[in-house]
CSV table of N, CA and C in Angstrom, one decimal:
chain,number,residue,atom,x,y,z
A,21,UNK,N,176.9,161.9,287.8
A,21,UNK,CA,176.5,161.5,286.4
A,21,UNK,C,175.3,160.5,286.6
A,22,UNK,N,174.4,160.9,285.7
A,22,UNK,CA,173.0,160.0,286.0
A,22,UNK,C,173.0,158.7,284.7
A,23,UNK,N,172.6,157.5,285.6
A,23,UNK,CA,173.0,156.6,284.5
A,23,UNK,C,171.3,156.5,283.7
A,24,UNK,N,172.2,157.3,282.3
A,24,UNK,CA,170.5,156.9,281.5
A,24,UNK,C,170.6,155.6,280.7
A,25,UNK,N,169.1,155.9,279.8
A,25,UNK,CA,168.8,154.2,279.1
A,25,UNK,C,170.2,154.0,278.0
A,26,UNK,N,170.7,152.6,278.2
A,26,UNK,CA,171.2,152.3,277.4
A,26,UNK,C,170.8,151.4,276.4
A,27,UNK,N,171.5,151.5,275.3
A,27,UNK,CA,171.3,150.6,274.1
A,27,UNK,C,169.8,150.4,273.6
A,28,UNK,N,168.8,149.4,274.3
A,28,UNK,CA,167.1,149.6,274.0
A,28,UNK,C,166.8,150.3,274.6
A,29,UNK,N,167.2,150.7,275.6
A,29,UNK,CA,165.8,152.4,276.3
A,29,UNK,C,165.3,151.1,277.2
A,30,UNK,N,164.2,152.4,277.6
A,30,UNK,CA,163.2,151.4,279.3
A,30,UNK,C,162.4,150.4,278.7
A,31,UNK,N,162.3,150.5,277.4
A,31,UNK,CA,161.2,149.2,276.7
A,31,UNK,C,161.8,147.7,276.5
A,32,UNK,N,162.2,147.6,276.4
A,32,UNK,CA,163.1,146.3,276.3
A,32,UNK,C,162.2,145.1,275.5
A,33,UNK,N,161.3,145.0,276.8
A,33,UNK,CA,160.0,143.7,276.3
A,33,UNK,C,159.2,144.6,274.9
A,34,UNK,N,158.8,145.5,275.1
A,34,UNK,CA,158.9,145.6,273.6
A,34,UNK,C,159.3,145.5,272.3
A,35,UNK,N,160.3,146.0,272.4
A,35,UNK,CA,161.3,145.5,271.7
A,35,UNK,C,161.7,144.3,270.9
A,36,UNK,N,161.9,143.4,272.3
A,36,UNK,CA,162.1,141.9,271.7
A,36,UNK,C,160.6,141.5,271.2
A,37,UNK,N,159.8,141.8,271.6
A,37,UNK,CA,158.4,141.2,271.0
A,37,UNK,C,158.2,141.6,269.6
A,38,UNK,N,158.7,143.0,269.2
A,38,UNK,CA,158.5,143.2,267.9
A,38,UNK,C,159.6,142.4,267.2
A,39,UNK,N,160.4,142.1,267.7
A,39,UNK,CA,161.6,141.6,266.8
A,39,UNK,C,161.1,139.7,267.0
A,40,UNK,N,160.6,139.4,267.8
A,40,UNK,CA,160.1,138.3,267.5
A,40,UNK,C,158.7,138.3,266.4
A,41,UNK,N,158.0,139.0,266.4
A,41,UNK,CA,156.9,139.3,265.9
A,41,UNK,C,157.3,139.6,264.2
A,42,UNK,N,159.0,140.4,263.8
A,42,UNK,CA,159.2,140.0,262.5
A,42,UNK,C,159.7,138.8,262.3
A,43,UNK,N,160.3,138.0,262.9
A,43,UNK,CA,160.9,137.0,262.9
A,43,UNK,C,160.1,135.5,262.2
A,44,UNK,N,159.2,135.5,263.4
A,44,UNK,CA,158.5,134.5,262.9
A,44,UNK,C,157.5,135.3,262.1
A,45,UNK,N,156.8,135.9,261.7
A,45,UNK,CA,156.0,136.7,260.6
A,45,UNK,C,156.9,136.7,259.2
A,46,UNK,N,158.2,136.5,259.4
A,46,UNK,CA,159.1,136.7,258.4
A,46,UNK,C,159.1,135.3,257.9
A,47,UNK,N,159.4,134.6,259.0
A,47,UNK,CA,159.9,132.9,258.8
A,47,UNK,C,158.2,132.1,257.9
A,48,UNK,N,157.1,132.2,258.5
A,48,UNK,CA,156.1,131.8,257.9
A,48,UNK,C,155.7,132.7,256.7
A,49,UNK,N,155.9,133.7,256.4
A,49,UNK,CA,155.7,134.4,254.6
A,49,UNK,C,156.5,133.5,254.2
A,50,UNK,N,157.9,133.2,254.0
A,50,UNK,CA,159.1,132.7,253.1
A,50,UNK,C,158.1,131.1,253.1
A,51,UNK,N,157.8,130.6,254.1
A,51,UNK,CA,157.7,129.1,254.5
A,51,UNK,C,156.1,129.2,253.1
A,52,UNK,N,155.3,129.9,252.9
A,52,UNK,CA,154.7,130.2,252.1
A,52,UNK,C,154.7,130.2,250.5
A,53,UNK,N,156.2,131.2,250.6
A,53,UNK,CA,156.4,131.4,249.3
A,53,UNK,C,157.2,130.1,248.8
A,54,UNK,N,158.1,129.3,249.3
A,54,UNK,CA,158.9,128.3,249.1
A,54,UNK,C,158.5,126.9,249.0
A,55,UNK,N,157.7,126.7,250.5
A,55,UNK,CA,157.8,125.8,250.7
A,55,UNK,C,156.0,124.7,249.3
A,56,UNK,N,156.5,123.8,248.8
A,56,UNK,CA,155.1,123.3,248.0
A,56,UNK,C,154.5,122.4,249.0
A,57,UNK,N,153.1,123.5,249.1
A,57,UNK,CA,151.7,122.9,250.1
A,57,UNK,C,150.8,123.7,249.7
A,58,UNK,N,149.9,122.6,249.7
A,58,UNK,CA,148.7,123.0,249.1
A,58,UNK,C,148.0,124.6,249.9
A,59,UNK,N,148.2,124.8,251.4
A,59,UNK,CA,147.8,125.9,252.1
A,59,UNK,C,148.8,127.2,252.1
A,60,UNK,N,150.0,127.0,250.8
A,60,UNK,CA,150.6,127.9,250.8
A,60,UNK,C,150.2,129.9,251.0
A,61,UNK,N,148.9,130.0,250.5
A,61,UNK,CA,148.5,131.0,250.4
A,61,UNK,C,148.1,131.8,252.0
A,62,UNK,N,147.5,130.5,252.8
A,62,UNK,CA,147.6,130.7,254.3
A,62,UNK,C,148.8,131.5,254.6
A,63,UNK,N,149.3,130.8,255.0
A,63,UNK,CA,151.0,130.9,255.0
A,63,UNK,C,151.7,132.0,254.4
A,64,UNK,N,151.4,132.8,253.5
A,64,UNK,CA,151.6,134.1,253.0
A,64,UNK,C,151.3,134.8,253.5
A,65,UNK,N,149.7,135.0,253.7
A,65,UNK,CA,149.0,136.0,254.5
A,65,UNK,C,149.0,136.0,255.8
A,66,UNK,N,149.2,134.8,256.6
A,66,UNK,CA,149.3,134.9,258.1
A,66,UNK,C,150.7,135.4,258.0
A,67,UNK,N,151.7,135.2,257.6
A,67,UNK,CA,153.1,136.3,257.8
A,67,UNK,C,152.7,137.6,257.8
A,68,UNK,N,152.3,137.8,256.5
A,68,UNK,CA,152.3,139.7,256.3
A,68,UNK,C,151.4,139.9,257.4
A,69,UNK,N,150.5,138.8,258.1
A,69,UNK,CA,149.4,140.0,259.2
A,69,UNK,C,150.4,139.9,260.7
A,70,UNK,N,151.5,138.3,260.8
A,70,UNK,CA,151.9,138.9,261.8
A,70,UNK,C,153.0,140.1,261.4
A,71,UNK,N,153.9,140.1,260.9
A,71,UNK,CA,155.0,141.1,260.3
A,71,UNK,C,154.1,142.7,260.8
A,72,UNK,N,152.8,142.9,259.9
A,72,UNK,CA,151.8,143.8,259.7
A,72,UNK,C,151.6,144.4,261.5
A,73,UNK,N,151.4,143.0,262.7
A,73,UNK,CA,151.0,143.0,264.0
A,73,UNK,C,152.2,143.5,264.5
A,74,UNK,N,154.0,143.4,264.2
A,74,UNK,CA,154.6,143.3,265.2
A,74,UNK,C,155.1,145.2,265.2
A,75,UNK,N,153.9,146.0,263.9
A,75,UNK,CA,154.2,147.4,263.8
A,75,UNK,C,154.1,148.3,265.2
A,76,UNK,N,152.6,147.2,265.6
A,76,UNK,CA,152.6,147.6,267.0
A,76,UNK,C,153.6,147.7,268.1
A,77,UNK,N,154.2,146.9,268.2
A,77,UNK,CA,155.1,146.6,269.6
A,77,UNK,C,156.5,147.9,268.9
A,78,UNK,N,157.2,147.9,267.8
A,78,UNK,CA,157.7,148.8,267.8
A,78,UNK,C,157.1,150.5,267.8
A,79,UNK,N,156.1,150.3,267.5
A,79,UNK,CA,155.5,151.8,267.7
A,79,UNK,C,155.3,151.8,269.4
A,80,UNK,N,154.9,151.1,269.7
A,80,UNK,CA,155.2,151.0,271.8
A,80,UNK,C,156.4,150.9,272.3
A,81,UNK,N,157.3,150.3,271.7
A,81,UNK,CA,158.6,150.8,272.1
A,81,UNK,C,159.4,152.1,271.5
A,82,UNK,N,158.8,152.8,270.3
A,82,UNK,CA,159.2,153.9,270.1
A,82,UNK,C,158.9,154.8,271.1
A,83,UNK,N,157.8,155.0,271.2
A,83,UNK,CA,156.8,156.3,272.1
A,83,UNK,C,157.5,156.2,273.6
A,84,UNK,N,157.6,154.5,274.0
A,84,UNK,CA,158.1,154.2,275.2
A,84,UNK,C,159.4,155.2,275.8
A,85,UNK,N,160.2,155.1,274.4
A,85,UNK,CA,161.9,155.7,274.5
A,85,UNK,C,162.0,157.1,274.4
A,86,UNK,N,160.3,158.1,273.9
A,86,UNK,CA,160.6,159.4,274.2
A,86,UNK,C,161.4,159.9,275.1
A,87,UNK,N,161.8,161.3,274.9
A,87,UNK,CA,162.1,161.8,276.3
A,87,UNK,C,162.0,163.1,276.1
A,88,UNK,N,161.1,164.1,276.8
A,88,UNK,CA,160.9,165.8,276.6
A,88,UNK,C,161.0,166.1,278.3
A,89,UNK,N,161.4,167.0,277.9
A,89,UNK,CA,162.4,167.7,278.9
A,89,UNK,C,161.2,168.1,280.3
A,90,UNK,N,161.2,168.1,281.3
A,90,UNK,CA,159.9,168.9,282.5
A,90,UNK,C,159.8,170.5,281.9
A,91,UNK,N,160.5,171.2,281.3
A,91,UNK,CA,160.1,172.4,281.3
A,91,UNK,C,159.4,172.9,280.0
A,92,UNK,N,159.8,171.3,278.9
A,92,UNK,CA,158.6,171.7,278.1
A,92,UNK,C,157.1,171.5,278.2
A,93,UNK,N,156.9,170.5,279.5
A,93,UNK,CA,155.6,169.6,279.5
A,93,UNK,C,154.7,170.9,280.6
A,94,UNK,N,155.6,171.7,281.0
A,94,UNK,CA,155.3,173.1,282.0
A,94,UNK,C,153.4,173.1,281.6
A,95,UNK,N,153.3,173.7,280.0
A,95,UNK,CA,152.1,174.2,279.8
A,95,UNK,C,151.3,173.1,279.6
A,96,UNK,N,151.9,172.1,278.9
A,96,UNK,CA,150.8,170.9,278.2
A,96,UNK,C,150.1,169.8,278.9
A,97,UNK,N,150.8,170.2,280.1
A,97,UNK,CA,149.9,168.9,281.4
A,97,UNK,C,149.6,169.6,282.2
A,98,UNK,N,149.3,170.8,282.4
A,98,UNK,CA,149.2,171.2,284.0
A,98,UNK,C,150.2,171.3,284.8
A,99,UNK,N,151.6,171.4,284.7
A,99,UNK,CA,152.8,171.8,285.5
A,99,UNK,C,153.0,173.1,285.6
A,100,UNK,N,152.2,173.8,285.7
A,100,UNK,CA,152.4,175.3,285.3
A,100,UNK,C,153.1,175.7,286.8
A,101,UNK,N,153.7,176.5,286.6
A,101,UNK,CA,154.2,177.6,288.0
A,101,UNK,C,153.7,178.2,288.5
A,102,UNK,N,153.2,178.3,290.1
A,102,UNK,CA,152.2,179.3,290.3
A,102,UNK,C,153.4,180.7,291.4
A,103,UNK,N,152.6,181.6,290.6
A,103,UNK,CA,153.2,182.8,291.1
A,103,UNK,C,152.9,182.9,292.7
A,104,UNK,N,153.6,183.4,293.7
A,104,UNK,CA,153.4,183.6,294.9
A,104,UNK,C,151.9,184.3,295.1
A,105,UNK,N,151.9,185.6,294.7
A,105,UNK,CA,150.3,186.2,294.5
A,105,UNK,C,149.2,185.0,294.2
A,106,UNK,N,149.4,183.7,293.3
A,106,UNK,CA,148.5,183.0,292.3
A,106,UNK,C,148.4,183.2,291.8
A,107,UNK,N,147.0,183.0,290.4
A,107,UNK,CA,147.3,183.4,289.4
A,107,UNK,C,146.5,184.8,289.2
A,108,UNK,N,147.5,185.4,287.8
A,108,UNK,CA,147.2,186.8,287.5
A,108,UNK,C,147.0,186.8,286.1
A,109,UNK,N,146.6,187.9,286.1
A,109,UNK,CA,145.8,188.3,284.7
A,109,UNK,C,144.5,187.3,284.5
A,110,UNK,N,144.8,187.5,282.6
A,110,UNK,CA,143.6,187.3,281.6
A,110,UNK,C,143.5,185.6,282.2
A,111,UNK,N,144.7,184.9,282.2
A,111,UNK,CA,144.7,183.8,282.1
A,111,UNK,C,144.6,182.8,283.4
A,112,UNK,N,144.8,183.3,284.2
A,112,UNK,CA,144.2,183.2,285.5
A,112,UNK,C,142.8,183.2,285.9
A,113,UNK,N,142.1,184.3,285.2
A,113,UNK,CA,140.7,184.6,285.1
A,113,UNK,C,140.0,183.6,284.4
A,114,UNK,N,140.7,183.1,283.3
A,114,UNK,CA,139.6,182.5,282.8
A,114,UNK,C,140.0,180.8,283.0
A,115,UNK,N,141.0,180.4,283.8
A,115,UNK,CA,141.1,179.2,284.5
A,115,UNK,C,140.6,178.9,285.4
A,116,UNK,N,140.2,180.3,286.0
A,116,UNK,CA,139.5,180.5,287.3
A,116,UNK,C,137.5,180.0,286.8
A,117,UNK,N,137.2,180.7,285.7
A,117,UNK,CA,135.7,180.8,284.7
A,117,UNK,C,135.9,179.0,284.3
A,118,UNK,N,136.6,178.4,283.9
A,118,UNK,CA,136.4,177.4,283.5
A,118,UNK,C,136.4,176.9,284.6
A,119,UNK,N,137.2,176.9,285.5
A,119,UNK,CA,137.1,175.8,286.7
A,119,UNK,C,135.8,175.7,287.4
A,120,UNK,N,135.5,176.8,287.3
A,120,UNK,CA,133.6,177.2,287.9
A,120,UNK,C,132.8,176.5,286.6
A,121,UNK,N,132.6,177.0,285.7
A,121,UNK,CA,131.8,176.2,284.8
A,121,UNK,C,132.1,174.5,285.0
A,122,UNK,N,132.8,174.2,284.6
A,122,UNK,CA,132.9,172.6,284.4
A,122,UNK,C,132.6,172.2,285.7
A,123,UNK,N,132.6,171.9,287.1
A,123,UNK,CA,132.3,172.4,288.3
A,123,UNK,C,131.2,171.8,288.2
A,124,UNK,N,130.6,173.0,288.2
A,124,UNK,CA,128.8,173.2,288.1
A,124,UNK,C,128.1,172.4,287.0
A,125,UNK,N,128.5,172.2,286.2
A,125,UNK,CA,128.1,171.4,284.9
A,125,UNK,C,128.2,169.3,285.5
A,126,UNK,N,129.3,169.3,286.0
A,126,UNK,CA,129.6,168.0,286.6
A,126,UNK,C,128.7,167.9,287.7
A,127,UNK,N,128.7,169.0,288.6
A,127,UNK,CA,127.9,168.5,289.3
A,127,UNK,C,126.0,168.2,289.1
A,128,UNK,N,125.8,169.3,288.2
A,128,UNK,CA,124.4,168.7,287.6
A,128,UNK,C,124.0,167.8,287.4
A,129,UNK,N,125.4,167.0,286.7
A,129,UNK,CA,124.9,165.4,286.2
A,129,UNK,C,124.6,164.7,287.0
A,130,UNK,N,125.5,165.2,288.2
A,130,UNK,CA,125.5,164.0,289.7
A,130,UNK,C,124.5,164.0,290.1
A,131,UNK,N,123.4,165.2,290.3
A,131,UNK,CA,122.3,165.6,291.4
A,131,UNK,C,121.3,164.8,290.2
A,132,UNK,N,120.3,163.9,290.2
A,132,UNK,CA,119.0,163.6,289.7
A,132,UNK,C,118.9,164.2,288.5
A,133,UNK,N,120.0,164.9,287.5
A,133,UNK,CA,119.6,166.0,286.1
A,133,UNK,C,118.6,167.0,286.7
A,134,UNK,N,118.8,167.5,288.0
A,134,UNK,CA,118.0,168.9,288.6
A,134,UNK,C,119.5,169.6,287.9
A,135,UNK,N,118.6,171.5,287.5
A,135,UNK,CA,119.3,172.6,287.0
A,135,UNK,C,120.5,172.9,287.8
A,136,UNK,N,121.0,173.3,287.6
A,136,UNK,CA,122.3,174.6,288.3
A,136,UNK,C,122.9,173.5,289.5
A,137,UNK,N,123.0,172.3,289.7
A,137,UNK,CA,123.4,171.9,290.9
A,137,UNK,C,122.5,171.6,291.7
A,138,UNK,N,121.5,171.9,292.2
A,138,UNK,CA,120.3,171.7,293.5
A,138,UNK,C,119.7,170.4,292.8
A,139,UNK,N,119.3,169.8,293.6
A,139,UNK,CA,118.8,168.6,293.8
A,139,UNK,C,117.1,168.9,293.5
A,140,UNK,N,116.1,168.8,293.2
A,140,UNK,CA,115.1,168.7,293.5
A,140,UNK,C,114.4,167.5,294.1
A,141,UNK,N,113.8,168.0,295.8
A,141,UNK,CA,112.8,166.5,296.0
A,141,UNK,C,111.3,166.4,295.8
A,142,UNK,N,111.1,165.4,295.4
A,142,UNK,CA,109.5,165.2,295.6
A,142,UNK,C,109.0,164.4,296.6
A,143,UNK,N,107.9,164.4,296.2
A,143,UNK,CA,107.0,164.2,297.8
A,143,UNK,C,107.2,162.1,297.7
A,144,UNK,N,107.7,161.5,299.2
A,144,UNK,CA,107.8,160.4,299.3
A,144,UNK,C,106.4,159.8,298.5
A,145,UNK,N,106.8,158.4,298.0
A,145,UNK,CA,105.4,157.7,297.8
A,145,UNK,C,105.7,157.0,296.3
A,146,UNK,N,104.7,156.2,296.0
A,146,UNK,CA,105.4,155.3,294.4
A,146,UNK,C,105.2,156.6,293.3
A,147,UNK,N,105.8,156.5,292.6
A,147,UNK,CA,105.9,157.4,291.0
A,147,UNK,C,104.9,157.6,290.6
A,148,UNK,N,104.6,158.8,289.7
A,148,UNK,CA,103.4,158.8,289.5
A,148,UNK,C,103.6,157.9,287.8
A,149,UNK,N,102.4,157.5,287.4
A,149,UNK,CA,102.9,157.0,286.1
A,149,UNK,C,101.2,157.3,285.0
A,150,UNK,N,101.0,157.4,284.3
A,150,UNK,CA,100.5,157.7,283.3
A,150,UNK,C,100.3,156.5,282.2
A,151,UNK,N,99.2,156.3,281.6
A,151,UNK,CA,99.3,155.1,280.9
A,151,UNK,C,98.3,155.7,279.6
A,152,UNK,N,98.4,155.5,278.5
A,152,UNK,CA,98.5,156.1,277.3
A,152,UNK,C,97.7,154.8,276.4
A,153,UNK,N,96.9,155.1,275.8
A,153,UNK,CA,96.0,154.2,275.1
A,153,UNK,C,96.2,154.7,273.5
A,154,UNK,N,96.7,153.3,272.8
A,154,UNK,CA,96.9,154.1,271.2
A,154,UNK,C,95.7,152.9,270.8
A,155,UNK,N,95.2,154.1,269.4
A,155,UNK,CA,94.1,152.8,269.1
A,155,UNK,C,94.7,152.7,267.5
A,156,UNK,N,95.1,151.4,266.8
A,156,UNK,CA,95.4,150.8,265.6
A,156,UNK,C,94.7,149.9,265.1
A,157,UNK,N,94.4,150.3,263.9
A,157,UNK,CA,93.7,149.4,262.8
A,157,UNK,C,94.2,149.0,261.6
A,158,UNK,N,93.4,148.1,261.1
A,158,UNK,CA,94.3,147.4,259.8
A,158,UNK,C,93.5,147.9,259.2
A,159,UNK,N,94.3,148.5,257.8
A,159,UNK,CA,93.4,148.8,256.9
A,159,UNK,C,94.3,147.9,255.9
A,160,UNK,N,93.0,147.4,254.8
A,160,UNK,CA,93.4,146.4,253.8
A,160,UNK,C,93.5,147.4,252.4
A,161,UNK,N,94.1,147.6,251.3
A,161,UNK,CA,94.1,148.3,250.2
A,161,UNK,C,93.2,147.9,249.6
A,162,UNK,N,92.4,148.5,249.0
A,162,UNK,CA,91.4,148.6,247.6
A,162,UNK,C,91.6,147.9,246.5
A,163,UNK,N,91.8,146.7,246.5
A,163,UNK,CA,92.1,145.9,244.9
A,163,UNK,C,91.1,144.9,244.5
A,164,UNK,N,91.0,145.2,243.0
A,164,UNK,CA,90.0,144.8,242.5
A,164,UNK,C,90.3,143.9,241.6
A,165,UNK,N,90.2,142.8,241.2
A,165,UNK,CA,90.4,141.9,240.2
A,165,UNK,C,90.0,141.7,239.1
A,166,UNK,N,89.5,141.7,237.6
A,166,UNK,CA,89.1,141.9,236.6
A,166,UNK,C,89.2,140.3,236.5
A,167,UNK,N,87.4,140.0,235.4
A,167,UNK,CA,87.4,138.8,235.4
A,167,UNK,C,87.7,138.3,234.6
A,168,UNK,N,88.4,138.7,233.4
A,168,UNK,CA,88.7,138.6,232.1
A,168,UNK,C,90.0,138.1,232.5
A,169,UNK,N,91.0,138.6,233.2
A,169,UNK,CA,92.6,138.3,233.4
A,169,UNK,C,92.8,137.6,234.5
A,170,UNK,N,93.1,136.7,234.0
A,170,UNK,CA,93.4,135.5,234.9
A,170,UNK,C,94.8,136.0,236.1
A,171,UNK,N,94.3,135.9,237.1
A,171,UNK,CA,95.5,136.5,238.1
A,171,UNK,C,96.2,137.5,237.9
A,172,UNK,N,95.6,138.5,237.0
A,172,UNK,CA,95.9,140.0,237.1
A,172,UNK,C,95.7,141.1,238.1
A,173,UNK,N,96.3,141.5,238.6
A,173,UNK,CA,95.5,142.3,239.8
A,173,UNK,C,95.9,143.9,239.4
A,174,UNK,N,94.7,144.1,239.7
A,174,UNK,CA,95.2,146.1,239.1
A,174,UNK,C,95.0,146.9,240.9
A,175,UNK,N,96.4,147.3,240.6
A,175,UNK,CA,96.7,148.3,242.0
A,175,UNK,C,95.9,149.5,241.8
A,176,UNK,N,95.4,150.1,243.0
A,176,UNK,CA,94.5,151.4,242.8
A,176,UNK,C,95.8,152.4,242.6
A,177,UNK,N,95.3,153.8,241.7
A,177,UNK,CA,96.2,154.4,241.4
A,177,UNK,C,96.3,155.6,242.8
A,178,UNK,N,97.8,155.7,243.0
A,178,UNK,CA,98.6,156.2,244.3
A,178,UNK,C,99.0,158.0,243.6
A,179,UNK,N,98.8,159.1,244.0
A,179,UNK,CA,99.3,160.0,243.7
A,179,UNK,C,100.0,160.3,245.2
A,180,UNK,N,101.2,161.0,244.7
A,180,UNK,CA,102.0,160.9,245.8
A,180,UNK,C,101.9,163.0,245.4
């Protein structure tokens, strides 16, 4: 007889953390709502966000306390069985096609970004580099002033 989890499961520190985590999150809302001080409103809201924080630690100790059996996890991680022959058929083949693609694709990255895997070298010596001349000018807009209107300015007309 195999001795399994009792009472809290393998999480434990979990557990107590979330239960500490309502505790005092519980103790400072009420201390909020009850108690008269001027920062009562603090005190409201730092509860509900720890209370809000300790969803965490039970959601880590939930997940923690799963338990699925090895012969369901067979297909969904890679525990597959391999047949004496290896593998056969359709599915075989195309574990076989992926494993070559992805492969070849990783290794491209590795090599300099040269195609299909190979490396390309070039000839020893500093980089070649290229230097590029942009020419910019200011151009000022066309506005005219009229001398009748005192700090009027008429914009030139824009067709778009």
């Amino acid at each position: 007889m195999e001795p399994g989890p009792r009472g809290l499961g393998r999480c434990r520190c979990c557990f107590w953390l979330a239960v500490a985590f309502d505790t005092v999150g519980l103790l400072v809302l009420l201390l909020g709502v009850f108690v008269n001080v001027f920062f009562y409103d603090l005190l409201i809201y730092a509860g509900a966000i720890v209370i809000f924080l300790s969803l965490i630690w039970w959601v880590f100790w939930y997940s923690g306390n799963i338990e699925v059996p090895p012969a369901e996890l067979e297909d969904d991680v890679g525990l597959l069985k391999k047949n004496k022959d290896g593998l056969r058929g359709i599915g075989g083949a195309v574990r076989r096609l992926s494993s070559r693609v992805s492969t070849g694709i990783r290794n491209s990255f590795r090599r300099n970004g040269a195609p299909s895997g190979r490396a390309q070298k070039s000839a020893p010596g500093p980089p070649q580099t290229r230097q590029v001349t942009v020419a910019m000018a200011t151009m000022a807009p066309d506005i005219s002033v009229s001398p009748e209107a005192d700090c009027e300015v008429e914009m030139p007309h824009i067709t778009t």
